[in-house]
């Protein structure tokens, strides 16, 4: 099966299939990071 790496942060969790090329992973995170930041500003955790 595919191996997964999980990156856990206080406000978010990334699940990275290690079989996915690193370039695609960086591409996804480059889209998700500003989106997560905007969602956090719209819906504050505190």
Tab-separated table of N, CA and C in Angstrom:
chain	number	residue	atom	x	y	z
A	1	UNK	N	0.831	-1.202	0.000
A	1	UNK	CA	0.000	0.000	0.000
A	1	UNK	C	0.861	1.244	0.000
A	2	UNK	N	0.195	2.363	-0.108
A	2	UNK	CA	0.907	3.633	-0.117
A	2	UNK	C	1.263	4.044	1.300
A	3	UNK	N	2.435	4.636	1.441
A	3	UNK	CA	2.847	5.146	2.750
A	3	UNK	C	2.409	6.591	2.867
A	4	UNK	N	1.950	6.956	4.047
A	4	UNK	CA	1.504	8.324	4.267
A	4	UNK	C	2.367	8.995	5.321
A	5	UNK	N	2.688	10.246	5.076
A	5	UNK	CA	3.330	11.065	6.101
A	5	UNK	C	2.306	12.078	6.571
A	6	UNK	N	2.195	12.253	7.872
A	6	UNK	CA	1.220	13.189	8.418
A	6	UNK	C	1.956	14.324	9.121
A	7	UNK	N	1.677	15.550	8.677
A	7	UNK	CA	2.278	16.724	9.295
A	7	UNK	C	1.219	17.384	10.157
A	8	UNK	N	1.398	17.347	11.463
A	8	UNK	CA	0.399	17.901	12.373
A	8	UNK	C	0.872	19.237	12.918
A	9	UNK	N	0.007	20.230	12.825
A	9	UNK	CA	0.263	21.536	13.404
A	9	UNK	C	-0.940	21.876	14.269
A	10	UNK	N	-0.805	22.865	15.169
A	10	UNK	CA	-1.894	23.174	16.111
A	10	UNK	C	-3.242	23.405	15.434
A	11	UNK	N	-3.222	23.979	14.217
A	11	UNK	CA	-4.488	24.354	13.589
A	11	UNK	C	-4.753	23.614	12.292
A	12	UNK	N	-3.877	22.654	11.941
A	12	UNK	CA	-4.079	21.991	10.663
A	12	UNK	C	-3.290	20.695	10.594
A	13	UNK	N	-3.726	19.805	9.731
A	13	UNK	CA	-3.036	18.534	9.545
A	13	UNK	C	-2.848	18.294	8.051
A	14	UNK	N	-1.622	17.988	7.651
A	14	UNK	CA	-1.359	17.652	6.263
A	14	UNK	C	-1.125	16.148	6.155
A	15	UNK	N	-1.766	15.511	5.193
A	15	UNK	CA	-1.506	14.099	4.932
A	15	UNK	C	-0.883	14.004	3.540
A	16	UNK	N	0.339	13.529	3.483
A	16	UNK	CA	1.093	13.501	2.238
A	16	UNK	C	1.367	12.058	1.844
A	17	UNK	N	0.820	11.663	0.711
A	17	UNK	CA	1.136	10.352	0.160
A	17	UNK	C	2.552	10.426	-0.408
A	18	UNK	N	3.472	9.666	0.158
A	18	UNK	CA	4.879	9.770	-0.223
A	18	UNK	C	5.127	9.328	-1.662
A	19	UNK	N	4.131	8.691	-2.293
A	19	UNK	CA	4.297	8.294	-3.682
A	19	UNK	C	4.000	9.452	-4.628
A	20	UNK	N	3.434	10.533	-4.087
A	20	UNK	CA	3.159	11.716	-4.905
A	20	UNK	C	4.447	12.510	-5.069
A	21	UNK	N	4.752	12.951	-6.278
A	21	UNK	CA	5.967	13.741	-6.505
A	21	UNK	C	6.010	14.962	-5.599
A	22	UNK	N	7.210	15.293	-5.124
A	22	UNK	CA	7.383	16.409	-4.207
A	22	UNK	C	6.874	17.706	-4.820
A	23	UNK	N	7.079	17.888	-6.113
A	23	UNK	CA	6.622	19.096	-6.787
A	23	UNK	C	5.119	19.263	-6.676
A	24	UNK	N	4.383	18.160	-6.790
A	24	UNK	CA	2.928	18.233	-6.679
A	24	UNK	C	2.524	18.552	-5.249
A	25	UNK	N	3.248	17.987	-4.280
A	25	UNK	CA	2.984	18.260	-2.872
A	25	UNK	C	3.178	19.742	-2.576
A	26	UNK	N	4.283	20.304	-3.076
A	26	UNK	CA	4.556	21.723	-2.856
A	26	UNK	C	3.506	22.574	-3.546
A	27	UNK	N	3.042	22.139	-4.721
A	27	UNK	CA	2.003	22.860	-5.456
A	27	UNK	C	0.709	22.900	-4.659
A	28	UNK	N	0.347	21.767	-4.075
A	28	UNK	CA	-0.879	21.685	-3.282
A	28	UNK	C	-0.779	22.568	-2.046
A	29	UNK	N	0.349	22.513	-1.355
A	29	UNK	CA	0.496	23.306	-0.138
A	29	UNK	C	0.536	24.792	-0.449
A	30	UNK	N	1.065	25.149	-1.627
A	30	UNK	CA	1.117	26.562	-1.998
A	30	UNK	C	-0.284	27.110	-2.210
A	31	UNK	N	-1.225	26.222	-2.582
A	31	UNK	CA	-2.627	26.623	-2.727
A	31	UNK	C	-3.336	26.576	-1.373
A	32	UNK	N	-3.052	25.545	-0.594
A	32	UNK	CA	-3.771	25.337	0.659
A	32	UNK	C	-3.372	26.348	1.728
A	33	UNK	N	-2.106	26.734	1.775
A	33	UNK	CA	-1.639	27.627	2.834
A	33	UNK	C	-2.400	28.947	2.882
A	34	UNK	N	-2.496	29.708	1.768
A	34	UNK	CA	-3.260	30.959	1.813
A	34	UNK	C	-4.737	30.711	2.060
A	35	UNK	N	-5.251	29.582	1.566
A	35	UNK	CA	-6.658	29.251	1.774
A	35	UNK	C	-6.927	28.995	3.247
A	36	UNK	N	-6.047	28.239	3.889
A	36	UNK	CA	-6.180	27.962	5.321
A	36	UNK	C	-6.084	29.251	6.123
A	37	UNK	N	-5.151	30.124	5.728
A	37	UNK	CA	-4.984	31.397	6.431
A	37	UNK	C	-6.239	32.245	6.319
A	38	UNK	N	-6.842	32.244	5.120
A	38	UNK	CA	-8.059	33.032	4.917
A	38	UNK	C	-9.214	32.446	5.715
A	39	UNK	N	-9.318	31.120	5.735
A	39	UNK	CA	-10.372	30.469	6.514
A	39	UNK	C	-10.192	30.754	7.997
A	40	UNK	N	-8.950	30.758	8.458
A	40	UNK	CA	-8.684	31.042	9.867
A	40	UNK	C	-9.069	32.471	10.220
A	41	UNK	N	-8.873	33.398	9.278
A	41	UNK	CA	-9.240	34.790	9.541
A	41	UNK	C	-10.755	34.957	9.518
A	42	UNK	N	-11.431	34.133	8.711
A	42	UNK	CA	-12.891	34.186	8.633
A	42	UNK	C	-13.528	33.497	9.834
A	43	UNK	N	-12.893	32.409	10.275
A	43	UNK	CA	-13.423	31.635	11.391
A	43	UNK	C	-12.343	31.480	12.456
A	44	UNK	N	-12.137	32.511	13.275
A	44	UNK	CA	-11.073	32.466	14.288
A	44	UNK	C	-11.278	31.296	15.252
A	45	UNK	N	-10.185	30.636	15.602
A	45	UNK	CA	-10.271	29.518	16.543
A	45	UNK	C	-10.570	30.012	17.945
A	46	UNK	N	-10.191	31.248	18.233
A	46	UNK	CA	-10.406	31.817	19.555
A	46	UNK	C	-11.571	32.776	19.485
